[in-house]
Short mmCIF file of C-alpha atoms in Angstrom, two decimals:
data_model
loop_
_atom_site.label_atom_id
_atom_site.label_comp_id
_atom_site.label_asym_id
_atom_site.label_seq_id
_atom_site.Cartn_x
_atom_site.Cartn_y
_atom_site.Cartn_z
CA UNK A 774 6.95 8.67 7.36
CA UNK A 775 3.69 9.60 5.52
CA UNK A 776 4.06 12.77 4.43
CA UNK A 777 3.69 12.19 0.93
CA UNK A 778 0.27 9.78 1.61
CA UNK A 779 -0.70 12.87 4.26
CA UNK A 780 -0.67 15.38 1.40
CA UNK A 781 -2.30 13.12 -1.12
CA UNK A 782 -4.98 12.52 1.20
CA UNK A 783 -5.58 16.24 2.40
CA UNK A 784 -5.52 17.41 -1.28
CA UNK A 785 -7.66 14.75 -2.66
CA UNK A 786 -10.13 15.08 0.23
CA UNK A 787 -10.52 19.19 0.17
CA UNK A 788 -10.71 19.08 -4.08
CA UNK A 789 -13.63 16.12 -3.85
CA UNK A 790 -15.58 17.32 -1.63
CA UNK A 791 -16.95 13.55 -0.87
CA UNK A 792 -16.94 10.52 1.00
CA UNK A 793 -13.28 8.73 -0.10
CA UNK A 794 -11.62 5.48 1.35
CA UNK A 795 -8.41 5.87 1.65
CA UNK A 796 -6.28 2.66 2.21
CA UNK A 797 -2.70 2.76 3.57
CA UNK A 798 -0.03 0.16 3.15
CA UNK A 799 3.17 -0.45 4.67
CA UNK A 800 5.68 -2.90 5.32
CA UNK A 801 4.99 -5.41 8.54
CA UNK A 802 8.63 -4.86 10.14
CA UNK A 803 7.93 -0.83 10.01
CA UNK A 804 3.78 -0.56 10.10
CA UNK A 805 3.57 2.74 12.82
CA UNK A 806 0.79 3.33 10.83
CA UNK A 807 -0.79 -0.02 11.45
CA UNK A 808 0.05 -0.23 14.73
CA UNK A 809 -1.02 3.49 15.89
CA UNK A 810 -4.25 2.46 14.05
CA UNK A 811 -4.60 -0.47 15.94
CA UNK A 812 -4.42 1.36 19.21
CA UNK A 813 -7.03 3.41 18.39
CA UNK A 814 -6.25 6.37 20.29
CA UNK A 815 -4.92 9.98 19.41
CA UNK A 816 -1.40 9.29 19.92
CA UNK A 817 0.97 7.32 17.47
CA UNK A 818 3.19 4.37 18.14
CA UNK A 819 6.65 4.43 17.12
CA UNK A 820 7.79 0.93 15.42
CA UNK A 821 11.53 -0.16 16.20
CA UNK A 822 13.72 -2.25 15.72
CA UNK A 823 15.59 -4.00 12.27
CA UNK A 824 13.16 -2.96 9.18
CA UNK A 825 14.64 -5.52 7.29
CA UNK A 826 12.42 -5.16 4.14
CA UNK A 827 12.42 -4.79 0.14
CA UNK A 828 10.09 -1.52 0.51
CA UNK A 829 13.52 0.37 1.92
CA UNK A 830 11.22 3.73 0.76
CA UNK A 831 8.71 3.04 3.46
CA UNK A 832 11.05 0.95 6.25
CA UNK A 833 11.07 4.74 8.58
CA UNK A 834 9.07 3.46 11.94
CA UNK A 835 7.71 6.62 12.96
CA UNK A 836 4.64 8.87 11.90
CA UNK A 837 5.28 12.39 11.02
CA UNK A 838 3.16 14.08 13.11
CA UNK A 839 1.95 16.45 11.23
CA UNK A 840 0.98 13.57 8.47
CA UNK A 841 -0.76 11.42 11.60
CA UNK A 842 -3.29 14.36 12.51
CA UNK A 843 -4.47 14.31 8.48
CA UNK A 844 -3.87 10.32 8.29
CA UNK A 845 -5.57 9.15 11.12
CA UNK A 846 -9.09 11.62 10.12
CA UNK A 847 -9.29 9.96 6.90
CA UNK A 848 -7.48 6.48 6.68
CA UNK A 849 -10.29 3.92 6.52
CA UNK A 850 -8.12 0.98 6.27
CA UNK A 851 -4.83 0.37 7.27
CA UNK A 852 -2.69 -2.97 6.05
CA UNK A 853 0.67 -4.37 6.84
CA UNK A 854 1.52 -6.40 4.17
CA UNK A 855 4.58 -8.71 3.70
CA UNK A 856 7.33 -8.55 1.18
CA UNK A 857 5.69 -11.50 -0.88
CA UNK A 858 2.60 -8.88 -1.60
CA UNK A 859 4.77 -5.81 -2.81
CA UNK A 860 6.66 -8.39 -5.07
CA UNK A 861 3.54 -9.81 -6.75
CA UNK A 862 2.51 -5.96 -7.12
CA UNK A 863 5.77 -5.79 -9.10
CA UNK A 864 4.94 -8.60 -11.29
CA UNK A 865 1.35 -8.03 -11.90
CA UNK A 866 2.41 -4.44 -13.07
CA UNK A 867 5.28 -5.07 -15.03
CA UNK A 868 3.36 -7.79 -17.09
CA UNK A 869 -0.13 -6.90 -17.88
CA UNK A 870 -2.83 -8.43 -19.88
CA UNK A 871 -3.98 -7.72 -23.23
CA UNK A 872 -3.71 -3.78 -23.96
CA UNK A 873 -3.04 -2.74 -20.28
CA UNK A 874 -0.09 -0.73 -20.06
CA UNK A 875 2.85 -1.69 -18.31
CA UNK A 876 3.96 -0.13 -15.51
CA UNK A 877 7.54 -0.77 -14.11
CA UNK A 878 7.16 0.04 -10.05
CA UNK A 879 9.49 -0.59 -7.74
CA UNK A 880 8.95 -2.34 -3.80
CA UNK A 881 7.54 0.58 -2.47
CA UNK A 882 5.64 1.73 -5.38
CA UNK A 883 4.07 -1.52 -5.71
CA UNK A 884 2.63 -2.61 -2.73
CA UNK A 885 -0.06 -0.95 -2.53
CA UNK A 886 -1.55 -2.77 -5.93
CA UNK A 887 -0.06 -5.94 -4.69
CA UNK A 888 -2.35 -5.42 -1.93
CA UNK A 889 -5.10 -4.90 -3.73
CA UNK A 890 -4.47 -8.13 -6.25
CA UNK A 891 -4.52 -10.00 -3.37
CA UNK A 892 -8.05 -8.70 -2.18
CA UNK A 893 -9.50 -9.14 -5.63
CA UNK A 894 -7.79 -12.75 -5.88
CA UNK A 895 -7.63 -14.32 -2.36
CA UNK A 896 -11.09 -15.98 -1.15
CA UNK A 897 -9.58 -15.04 2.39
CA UNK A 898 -10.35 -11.74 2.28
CA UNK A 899 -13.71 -11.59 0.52
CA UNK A 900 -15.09 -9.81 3.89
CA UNK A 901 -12.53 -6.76 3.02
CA UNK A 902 -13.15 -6.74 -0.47
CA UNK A 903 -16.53 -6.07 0.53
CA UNK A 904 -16.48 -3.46 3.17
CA UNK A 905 -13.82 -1.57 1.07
CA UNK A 906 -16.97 -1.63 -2.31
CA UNK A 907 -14.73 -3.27 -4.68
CA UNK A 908 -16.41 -4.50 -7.24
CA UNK A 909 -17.10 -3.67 -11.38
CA UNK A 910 -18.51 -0.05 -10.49
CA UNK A 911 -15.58 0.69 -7.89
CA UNK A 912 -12.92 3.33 -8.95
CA UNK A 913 -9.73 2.83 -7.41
CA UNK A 914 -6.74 4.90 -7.48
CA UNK A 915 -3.28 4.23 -7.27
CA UNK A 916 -0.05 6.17 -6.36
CA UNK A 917 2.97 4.29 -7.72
CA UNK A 918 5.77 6.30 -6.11
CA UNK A 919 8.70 4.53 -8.02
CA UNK A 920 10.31 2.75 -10.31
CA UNK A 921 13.08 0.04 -10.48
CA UNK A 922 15.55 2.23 -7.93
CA UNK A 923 17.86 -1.03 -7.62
CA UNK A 924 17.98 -2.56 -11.35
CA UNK A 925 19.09 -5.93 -9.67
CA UNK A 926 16.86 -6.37 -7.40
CA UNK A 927 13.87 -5.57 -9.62
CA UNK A 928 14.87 -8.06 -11.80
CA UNK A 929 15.29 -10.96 -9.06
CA UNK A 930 11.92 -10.26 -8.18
CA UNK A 931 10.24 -9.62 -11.65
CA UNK A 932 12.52 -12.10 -13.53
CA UNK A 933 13.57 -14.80 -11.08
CA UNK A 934 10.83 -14.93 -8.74
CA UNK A 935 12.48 -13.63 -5.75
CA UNK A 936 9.91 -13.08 -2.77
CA UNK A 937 7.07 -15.63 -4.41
CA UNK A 938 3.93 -16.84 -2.52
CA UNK A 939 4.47 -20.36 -1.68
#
């Protein structure tokens, strides 16, 4: 787990030369990321158990360690988000406003933006919106790293509201 996000970081981080802030999301049953974070000391924490969760790409449990000794220099925030914020990163994507293009993203793929809608949106975490410098001269970047893998479920989600905030 992470070895894609370990190489993104590393490459991005060598080519610009400059102060980045790299946010990392993963599911709450399987956030080893979160967790080793949390701990705040050299070693990671392995996450067991059932990783019940829609973002099956990311539901692994255990750092690689090679990705953990890049991740852990350069993560600035780590979030373990529910499946109700990779689904609204579905939606969002798949129907945008006015000329935006549409991006079709699967569970995965799209938590990362539903994350961020829900900074942007949600009063609750104004605080984070604010340490991370989110605001109209902010660039952000996003990695979506697929698309609708399981037609049916993508469309429960997008279509049928499967996963909705209450």
């Amino acid at each position: 787990m992470g070895s894609f996000a370990g190489a993104v970081v590393a490459f991005l981080q060598q080519y610009y030369e400059q102060d980045i802030t790299f946010v990392l999301v993963e599911p709450h049953v399987a956030n080893c990321y979160y967790e080793s974070f949390k701990k705040n000391t050299d070693q990671f924490v392995t996450v067991g158990g059932e990783m019940q969760t829609i973002m099956a790409g990311l539901a692994c449990g255990e750092p690689n360690p090679q990705a953990w000794q890049i991740l852990k220099a350069f993560i600035k925030i780590s979030i373990s988000c529910e499946e109700e914020i990779a689904a609204t990163g579905m939606r969002v994507l798949g129907n945008p406003l006015a000329t935006d293009t549409r991006i079709i993203a699967g569970e995965s793929g799209a938590a990362p933006f539903g994350c961020f809608y829900e900074i942007m949106t949600n009063e609750q975490y104004k605080e984070l919106k604010h340490a991370l410098h989110l605001n109209e001269q902010a660039k952000v970047l996003f990695i979506n790293t697929e698309g609708d893998t399981d037609k049916e479920s993508y469309r429960e989600i997008v279509w049928h509201g499967k996963y909705a905030n209450q």
